[in-house]
Tab-separated table of C-alpha atoms in Angstrom:
chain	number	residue	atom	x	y	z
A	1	UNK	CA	21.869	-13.183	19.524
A	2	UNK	CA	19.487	-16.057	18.481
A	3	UNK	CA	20.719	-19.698	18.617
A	4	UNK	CA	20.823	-21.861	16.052
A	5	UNK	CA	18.308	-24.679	16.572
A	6	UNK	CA	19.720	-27.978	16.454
A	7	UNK	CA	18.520	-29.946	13.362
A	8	UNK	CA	16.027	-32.653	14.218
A	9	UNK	CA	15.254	-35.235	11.794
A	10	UNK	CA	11.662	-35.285	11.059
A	11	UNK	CA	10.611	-38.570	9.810
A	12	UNK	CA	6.723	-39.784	9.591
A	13	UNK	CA	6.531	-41.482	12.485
A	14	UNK	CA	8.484	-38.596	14.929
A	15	UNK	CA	5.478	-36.480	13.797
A	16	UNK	CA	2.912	-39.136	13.870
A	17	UNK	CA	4.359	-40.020	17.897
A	18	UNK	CA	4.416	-36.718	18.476
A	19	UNK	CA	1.014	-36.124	17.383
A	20	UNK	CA	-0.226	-38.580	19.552
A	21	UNK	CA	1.567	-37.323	22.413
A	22	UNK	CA	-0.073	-34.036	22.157
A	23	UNK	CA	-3.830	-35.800	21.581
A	24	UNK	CA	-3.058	-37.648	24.592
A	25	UNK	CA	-2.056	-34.954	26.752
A	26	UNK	CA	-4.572	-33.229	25.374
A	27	UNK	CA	-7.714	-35.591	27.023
A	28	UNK	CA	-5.166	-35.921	30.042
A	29	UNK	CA	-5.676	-32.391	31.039
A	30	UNK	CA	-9.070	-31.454	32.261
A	31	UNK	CA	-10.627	-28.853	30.081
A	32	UNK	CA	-13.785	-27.289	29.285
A	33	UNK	CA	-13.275	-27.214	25.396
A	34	UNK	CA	-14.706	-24.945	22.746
A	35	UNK	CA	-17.953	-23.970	23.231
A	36	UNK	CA	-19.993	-25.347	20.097
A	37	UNK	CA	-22.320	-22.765	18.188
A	38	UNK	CA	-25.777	-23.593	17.615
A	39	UNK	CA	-26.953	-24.574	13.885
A	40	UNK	CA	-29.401	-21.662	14.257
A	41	UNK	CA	-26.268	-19.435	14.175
A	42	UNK	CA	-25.138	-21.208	11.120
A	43	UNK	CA	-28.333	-20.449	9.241
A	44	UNK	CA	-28.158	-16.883	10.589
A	45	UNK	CA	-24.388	-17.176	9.054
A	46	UNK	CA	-25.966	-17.714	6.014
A	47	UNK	CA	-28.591	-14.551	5.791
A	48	UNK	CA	-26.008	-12.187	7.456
A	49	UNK	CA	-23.545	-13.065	4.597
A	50	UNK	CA	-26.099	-13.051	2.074
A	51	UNK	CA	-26.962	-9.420	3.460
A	52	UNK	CA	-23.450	-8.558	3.387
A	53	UNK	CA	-22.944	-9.572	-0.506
A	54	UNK	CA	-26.231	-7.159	-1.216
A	55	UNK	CA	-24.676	-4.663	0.658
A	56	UNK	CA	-21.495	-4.332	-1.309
A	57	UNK	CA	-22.998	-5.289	-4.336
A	58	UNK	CA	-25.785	-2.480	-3.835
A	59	UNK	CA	-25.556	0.675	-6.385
A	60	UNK	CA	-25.278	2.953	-3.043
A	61	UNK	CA	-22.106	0.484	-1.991
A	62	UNK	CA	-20.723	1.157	-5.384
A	63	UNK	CA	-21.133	4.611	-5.792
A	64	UNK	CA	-19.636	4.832	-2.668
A	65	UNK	CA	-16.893	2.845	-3.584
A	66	UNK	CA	-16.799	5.096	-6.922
A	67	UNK	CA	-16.631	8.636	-4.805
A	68	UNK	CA	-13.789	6.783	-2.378
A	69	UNK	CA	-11.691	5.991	-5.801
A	70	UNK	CA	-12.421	8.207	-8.892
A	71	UNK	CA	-14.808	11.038	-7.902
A	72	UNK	CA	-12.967	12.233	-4.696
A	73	UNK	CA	-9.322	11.997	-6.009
A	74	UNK	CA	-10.439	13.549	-9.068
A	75	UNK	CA	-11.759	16.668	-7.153
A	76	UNK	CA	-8.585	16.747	-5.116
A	77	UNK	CA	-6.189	16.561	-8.313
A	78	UNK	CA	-8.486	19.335	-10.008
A	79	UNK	CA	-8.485	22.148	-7.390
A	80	UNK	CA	-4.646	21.563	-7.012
A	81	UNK	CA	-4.179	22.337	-10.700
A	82	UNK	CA	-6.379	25.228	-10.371
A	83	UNK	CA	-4.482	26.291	-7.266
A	84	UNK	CA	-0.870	26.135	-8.794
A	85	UNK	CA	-2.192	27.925	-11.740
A	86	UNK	CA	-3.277	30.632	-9.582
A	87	UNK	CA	0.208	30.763	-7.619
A	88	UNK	CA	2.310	29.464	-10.762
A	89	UNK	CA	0.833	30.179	-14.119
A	90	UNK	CA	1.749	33.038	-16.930
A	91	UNK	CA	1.269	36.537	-16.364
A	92	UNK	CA	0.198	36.532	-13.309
A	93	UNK	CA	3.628	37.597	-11.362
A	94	UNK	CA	4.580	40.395	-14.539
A	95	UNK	CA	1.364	41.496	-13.572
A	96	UNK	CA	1.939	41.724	-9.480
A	97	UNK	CA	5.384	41.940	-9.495
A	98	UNK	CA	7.596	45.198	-10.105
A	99	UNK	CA	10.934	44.439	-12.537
A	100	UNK	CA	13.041	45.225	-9.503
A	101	UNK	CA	11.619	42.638	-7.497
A	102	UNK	CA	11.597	40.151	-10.019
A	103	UNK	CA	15.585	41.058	-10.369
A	104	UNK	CA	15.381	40.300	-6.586
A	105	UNK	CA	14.255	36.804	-6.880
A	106	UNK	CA	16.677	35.752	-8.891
A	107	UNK	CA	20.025	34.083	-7.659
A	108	UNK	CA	23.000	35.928	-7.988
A	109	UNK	CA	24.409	33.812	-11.043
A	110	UNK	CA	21.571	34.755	-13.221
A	111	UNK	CA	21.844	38.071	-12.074
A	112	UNK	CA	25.795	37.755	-13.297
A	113	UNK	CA	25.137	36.223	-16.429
A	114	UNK	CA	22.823	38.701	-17.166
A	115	UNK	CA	25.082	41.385	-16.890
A	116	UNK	CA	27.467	39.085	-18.948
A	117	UNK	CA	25.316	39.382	-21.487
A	118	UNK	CA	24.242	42.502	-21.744
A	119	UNK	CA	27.866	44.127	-22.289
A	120	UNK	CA	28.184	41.431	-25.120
A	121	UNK	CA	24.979	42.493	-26.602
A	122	UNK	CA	26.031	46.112	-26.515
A	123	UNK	CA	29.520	45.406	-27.708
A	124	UNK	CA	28.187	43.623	-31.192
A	125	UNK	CA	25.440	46.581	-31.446
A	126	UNK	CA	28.972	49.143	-31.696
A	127	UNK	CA	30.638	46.314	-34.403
A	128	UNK	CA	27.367	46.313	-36.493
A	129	UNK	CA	28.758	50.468	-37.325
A	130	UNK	CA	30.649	51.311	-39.775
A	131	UNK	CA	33.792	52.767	-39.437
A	132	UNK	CA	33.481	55.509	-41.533
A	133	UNK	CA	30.598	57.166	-39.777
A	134	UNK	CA	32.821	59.713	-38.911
A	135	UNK	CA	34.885	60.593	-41.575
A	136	UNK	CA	33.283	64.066	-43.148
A	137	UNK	CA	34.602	65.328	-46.194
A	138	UNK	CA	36.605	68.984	-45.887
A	139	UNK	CA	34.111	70.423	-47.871
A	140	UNK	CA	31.063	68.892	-45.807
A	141	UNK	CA	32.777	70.294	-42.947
A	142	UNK	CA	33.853	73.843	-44.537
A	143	UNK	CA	29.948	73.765	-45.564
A	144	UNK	CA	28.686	73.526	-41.741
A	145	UNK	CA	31.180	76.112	-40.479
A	146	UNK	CA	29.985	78.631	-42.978
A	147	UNK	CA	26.222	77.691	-42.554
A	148	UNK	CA	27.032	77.957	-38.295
A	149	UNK	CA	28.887	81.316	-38.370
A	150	UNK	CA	32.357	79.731	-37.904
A	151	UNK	CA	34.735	80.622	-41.143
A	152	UNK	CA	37.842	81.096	-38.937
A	153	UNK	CA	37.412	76.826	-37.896
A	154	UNK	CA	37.657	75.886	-41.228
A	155	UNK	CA	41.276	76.529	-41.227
A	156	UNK	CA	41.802	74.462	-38.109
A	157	UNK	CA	39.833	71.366	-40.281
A	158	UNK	CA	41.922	71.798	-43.360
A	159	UNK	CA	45.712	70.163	-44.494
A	160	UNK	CA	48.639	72.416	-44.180
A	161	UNK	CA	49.127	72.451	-47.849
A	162	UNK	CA	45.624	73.715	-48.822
A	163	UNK	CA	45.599	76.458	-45.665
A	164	UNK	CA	49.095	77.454	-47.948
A	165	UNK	CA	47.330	77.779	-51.301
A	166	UNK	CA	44.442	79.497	-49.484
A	167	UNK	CA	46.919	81.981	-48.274
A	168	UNK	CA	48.814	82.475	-51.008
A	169	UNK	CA	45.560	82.993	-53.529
A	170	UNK	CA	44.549	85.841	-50.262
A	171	UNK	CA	48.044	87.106	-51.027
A	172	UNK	CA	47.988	87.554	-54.668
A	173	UNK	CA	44.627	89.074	-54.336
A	174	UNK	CA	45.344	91.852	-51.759
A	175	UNK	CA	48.400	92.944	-54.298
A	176	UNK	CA	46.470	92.811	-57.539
A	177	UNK	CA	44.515	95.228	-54.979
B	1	UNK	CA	-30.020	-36.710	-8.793
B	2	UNK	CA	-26.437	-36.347	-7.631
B	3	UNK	CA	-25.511	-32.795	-5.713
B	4	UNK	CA	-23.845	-30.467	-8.105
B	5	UNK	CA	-20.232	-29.983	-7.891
B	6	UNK	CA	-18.036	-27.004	-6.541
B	7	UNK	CA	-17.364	-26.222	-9.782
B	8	UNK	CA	-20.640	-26.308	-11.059
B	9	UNK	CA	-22.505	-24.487	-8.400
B	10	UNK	CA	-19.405	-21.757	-9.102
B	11	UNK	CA	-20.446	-21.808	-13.162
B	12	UNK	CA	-24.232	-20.965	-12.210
B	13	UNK	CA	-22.998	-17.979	-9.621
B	14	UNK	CA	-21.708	-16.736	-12.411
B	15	UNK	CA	-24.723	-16.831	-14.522
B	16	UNK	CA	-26.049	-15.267	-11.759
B	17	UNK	CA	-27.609	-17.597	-9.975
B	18	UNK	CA	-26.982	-16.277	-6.287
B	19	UNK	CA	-28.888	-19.805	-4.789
B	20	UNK	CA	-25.886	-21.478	-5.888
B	21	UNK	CA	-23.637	-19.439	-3.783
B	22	UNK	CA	-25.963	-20.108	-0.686
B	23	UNK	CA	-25.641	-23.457	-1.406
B	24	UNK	CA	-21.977	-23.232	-1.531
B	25	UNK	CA	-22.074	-21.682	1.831
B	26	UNK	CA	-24.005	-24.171	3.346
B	27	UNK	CA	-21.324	-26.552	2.672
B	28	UNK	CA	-18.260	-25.074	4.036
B	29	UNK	CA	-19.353	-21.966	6.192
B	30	UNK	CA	-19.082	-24.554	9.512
B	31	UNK	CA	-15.740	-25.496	8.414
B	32	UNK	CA	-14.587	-21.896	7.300
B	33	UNK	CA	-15.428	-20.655	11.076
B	34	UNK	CA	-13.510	-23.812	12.941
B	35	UNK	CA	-10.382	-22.988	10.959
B	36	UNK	CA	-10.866	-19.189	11.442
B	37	UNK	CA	-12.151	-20.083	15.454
B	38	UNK	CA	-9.029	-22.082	16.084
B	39	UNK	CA	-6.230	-19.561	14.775
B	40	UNK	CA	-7.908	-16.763	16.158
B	41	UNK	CA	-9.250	-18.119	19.510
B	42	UNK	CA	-12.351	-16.716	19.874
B	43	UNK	CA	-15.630	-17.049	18.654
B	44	UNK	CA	-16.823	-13.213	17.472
B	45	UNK	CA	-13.522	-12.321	15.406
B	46	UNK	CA	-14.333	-16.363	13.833
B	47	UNK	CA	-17.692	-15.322	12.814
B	48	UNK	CA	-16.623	-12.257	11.340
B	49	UNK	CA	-13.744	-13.700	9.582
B	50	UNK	CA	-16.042	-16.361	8.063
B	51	UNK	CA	-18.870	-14.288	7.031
B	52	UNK	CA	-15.802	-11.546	5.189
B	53	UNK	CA	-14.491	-15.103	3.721
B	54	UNK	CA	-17.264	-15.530	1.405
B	55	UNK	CA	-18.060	-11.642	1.212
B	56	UNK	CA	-14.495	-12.104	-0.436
B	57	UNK	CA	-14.848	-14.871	-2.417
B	58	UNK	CA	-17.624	-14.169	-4.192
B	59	UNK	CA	-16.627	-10.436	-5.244
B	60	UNK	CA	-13.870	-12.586	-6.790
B	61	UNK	CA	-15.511	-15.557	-7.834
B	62	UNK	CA	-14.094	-14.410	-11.496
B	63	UNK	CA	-10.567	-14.610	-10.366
B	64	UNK	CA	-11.081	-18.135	-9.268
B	65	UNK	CA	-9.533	-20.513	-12.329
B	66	UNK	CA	-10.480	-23.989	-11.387
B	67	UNK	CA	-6.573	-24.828	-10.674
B	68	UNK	CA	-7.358	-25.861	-7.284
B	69	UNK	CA	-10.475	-26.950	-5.498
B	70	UNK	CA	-12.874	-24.170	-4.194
B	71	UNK	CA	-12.355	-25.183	-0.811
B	72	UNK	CA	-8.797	-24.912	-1.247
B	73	UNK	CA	-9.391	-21.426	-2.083
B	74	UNK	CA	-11.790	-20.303	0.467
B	75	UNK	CA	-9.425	-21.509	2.998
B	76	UNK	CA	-6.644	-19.721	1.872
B	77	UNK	CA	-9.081	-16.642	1.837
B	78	UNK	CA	-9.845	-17.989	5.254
B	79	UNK	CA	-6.370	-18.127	6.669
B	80	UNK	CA	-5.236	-14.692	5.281
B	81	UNK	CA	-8.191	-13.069	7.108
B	82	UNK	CA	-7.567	-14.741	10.524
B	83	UNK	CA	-3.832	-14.344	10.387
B	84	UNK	CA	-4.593	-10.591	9.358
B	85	UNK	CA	-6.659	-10.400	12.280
B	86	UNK	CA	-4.235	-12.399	15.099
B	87	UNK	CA	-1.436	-9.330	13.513
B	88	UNK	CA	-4.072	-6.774	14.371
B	89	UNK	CA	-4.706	-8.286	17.905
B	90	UNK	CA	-0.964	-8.230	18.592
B	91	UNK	CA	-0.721	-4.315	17.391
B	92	UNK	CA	-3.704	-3.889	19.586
B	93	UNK	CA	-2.480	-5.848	22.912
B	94	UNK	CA	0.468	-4.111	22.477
B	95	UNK	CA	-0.837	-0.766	22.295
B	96	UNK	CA	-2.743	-1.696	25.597
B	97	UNK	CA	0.095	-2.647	27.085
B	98	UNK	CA	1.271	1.535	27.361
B	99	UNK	CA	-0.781	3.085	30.109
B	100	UNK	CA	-0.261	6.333	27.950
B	101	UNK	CA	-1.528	5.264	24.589
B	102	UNK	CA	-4.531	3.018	26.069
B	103	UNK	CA	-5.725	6.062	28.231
B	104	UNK	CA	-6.787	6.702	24.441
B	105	UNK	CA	-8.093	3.824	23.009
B	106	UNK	CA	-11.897	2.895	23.675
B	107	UNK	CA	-12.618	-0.065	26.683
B	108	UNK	CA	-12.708	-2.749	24.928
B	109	UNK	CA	-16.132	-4.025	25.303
B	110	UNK	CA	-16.905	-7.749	24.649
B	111	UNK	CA	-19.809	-9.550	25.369
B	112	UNK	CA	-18.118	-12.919	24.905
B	113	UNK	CA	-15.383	-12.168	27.417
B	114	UNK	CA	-16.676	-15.107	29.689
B	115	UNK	CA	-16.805	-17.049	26.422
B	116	UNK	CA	-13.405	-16.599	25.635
B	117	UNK	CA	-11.985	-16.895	29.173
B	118	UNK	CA	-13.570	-20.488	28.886
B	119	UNK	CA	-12.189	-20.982	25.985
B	120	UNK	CA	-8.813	-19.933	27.439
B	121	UNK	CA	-9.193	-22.578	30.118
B	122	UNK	CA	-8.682	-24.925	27.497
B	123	UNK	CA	-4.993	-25.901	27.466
B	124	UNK	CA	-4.764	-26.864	24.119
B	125	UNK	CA	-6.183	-23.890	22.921
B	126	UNK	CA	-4.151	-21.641	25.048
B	127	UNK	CA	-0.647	-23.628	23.604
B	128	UNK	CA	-1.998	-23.220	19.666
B	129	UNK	CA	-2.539	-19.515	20.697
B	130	UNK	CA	0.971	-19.094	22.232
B	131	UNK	CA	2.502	-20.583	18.555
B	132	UNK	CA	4.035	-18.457	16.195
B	133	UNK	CA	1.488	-17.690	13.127
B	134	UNK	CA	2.562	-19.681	10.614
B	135	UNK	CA	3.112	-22.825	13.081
B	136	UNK	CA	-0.712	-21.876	14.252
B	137	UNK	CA	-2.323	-22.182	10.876
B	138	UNK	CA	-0.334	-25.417	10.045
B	139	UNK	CA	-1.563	-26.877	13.183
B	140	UNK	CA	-4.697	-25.817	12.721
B	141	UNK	CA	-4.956	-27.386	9.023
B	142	UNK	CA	-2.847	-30.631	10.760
B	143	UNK	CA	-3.952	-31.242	13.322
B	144	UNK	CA	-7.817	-30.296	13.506
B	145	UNK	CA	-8.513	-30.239	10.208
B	146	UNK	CA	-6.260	-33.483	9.079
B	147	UNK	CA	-5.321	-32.116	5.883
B	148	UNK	CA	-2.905	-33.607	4.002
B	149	UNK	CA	0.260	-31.263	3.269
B	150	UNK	CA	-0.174	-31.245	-0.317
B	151	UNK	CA	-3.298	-29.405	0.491
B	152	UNK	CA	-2.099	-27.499	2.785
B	153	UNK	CA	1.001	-26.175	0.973
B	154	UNK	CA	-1.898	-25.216	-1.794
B	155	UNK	CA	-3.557	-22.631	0.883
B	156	UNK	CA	-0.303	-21.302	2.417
B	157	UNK	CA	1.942	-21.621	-0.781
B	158	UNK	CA	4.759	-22.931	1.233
B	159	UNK	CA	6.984	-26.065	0.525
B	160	UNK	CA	5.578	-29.369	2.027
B	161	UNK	CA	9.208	-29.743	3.846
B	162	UNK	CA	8.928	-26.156	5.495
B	163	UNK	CA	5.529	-27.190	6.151
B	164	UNK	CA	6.581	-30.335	8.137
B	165	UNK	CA	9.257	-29.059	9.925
B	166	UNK	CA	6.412	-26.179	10.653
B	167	UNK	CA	4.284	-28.582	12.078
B	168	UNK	CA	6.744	-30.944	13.852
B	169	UNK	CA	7.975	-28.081	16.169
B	170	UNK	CA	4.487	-27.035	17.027
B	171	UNK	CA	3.546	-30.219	17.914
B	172	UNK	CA	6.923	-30.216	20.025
B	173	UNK	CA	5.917	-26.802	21.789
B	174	UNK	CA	2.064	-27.519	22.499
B	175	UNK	CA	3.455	-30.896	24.231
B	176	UNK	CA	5.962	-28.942	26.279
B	177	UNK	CA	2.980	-27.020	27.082
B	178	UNK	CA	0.811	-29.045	28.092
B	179	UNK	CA	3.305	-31.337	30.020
B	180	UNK	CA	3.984	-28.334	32.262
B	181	UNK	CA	0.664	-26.983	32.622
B	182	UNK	CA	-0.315	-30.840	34.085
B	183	UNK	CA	2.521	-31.531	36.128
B	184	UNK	CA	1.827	-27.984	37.776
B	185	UNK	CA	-1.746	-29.403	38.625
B	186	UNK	CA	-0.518	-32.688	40.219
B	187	UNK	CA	1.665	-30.522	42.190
């Protein structure tokens, strides 16, 4: 837990006696000090930074510089887009990929909508016929009895009333006979 | 002929006129390395920290508006890079500190290690290093450098007020420090 530190008023001449404590104390205690450079080192200073500034400022430092920020990234960013285009693009997984393991990959409620679908597809493909498709007239039907070599089914396709008028005409016939 | 001004000498670098610049470095590279020497604490890091400083400032001597002085600037320059560097030492002393991570890390080879252990006998020097950073670089700027606050809230973009109480309880701790460290040697 840290302690709040009392508040100490800090007036101009607290830090000026302070300071002077510390100066004092300072010469009191026997020390070597810093050890001073020489002004030769300063004027080396001087060409070393100089050499530095040419350095950075050189066209090799800034192409360098150039590679580190644009070229280099650049490269990177490039052969990742060519790399997820390989894995990831169009085409590429109808052509690798069978239908059955493309139904596979997919999660289950695709796999359920699909199916949803599908029997609602089919559903309005059976509304889009007509209802009459297949209604055949008596006489269409007679017609493909005769032409298949099946008179007797005719009678099963006709109305009671016209099998009676059929019957009696046979009738009439066979007595005029 | 009176010397050119900051100002000026920073209008010709920027006509291209790289004498300028050396000139410009000739007046404040000393001072650059004491600040950068005294919150870092030794004198390698210092020289690298000052030569980076005007690496720095000229690459963005067209960023620099005129609203304070150059100095000003360069300091603040200065001061980032050597409290950048005391964070890195820390990271570093600390990694050192695991026998299993610095079985990893290269010896550290240093060719001013007698250097700094002399400069470590110095008391004063060993309290400023013990400070927090922020007290460091005040004291630094205080007490070395005798700048006045408003300057130094310029370079450190803190409030003159945080900046006193800054420097009053660094001056409290380096006295503490030193008041111990003598009274040990009289005993």
């Amino acid at each position: 837990m840290k302690l709040r530190r009392s508040k100490i008023e800090i007036t101009d001449s607290a830090e000026r006696e302070a300071e002077e404590a510390v100066r004092r104390l300072a010469s009191e205690s026997t020390e070597s000090g810093m050890s001073i450079p020489s002004a030769t080192h300063f004027a080396n200073l001087i060409v070393r930074t100089n050499q530095r500034i040419d350095h950075v400022t050189s066209g090799a430092a800034l192409s360098i510089s150039w590679l580190a920020r644009v070229a280099v990234p650049g490269v990177v960013a490039i052969l990742f887009f060519f790399i997820g285009l390989h894995y990831y693009g169009p085409g590429t997984t109808s052509r690798n990929s069978s239908i059955a393991e493309a139904m596979r990959a997919l999660p289950a409620g695709v796999i359920d909508s699909l199916l949803y679908e599908s029997s609602a597809a089919s559903g309005s493909v059976a509304a889009e016929i007509p209802d009459d498709v297949l209604d055949v007239s008596n006489v269409q039907l007679a017609e493909f009895y005769f032409a298949s070599g099946m008179p007797a089914s005719i009678l099963e396709t006709l109305p009671q009333q016209q099998v009676a008028e059929i019957a009696a005409i046979l009738e009439s016939r066979s007595t005029n006979l | 002929m009176n010397p050119l001004t900051d100002l000026e000498l920073v209008q010709q670098v920027r006509k291209g006129k790289r004498e300028a610049y050396t000139e410009l470095m000739r007046r404040y590279q000393q001072r650059v390395y004491w600040v950068a020497r005294r919150i870092v604490g030794n004198h390698d890091d210092a020289d690298d920290i000052a030569q980076e400083t005007f690496v720095k400032a000229y690459l963005a001597l067209g960023d620099f508006r005129g609203d304070s002085g150059f100095f000003t600037w360069l300091y603040r320059i200065a001061v980032n890079l050597s409290l950048n560097t005391i964070r890195k030492q820390q990271v570093m002393n600390y990694l050192r500190e695991s026998p299993m991570i610095s079985s990893l890390l290269p010896a550290k080879e240093n060719p001013h290690a007698e250097l700094e252990a002399k400069e470590l006998e110095s008391k004063l020097q060993r309290a400023v290093a013990l400070l927090p950073e922020k007290q460091k670089a005040v004291f630094v700027m205080r007490y070395y450098e005798e700048m006045n606050y408003e300057e130094i809230s310029e370079v450190l973009k803190t409030t003159v007020g945080g900046l006193k109480a800054n420097y009053f309880h660094a001056l409290k701790k380096v006295q503490e420090y030193l008041k111990d460290e003598i009274a040990t040697i009289k005993d």
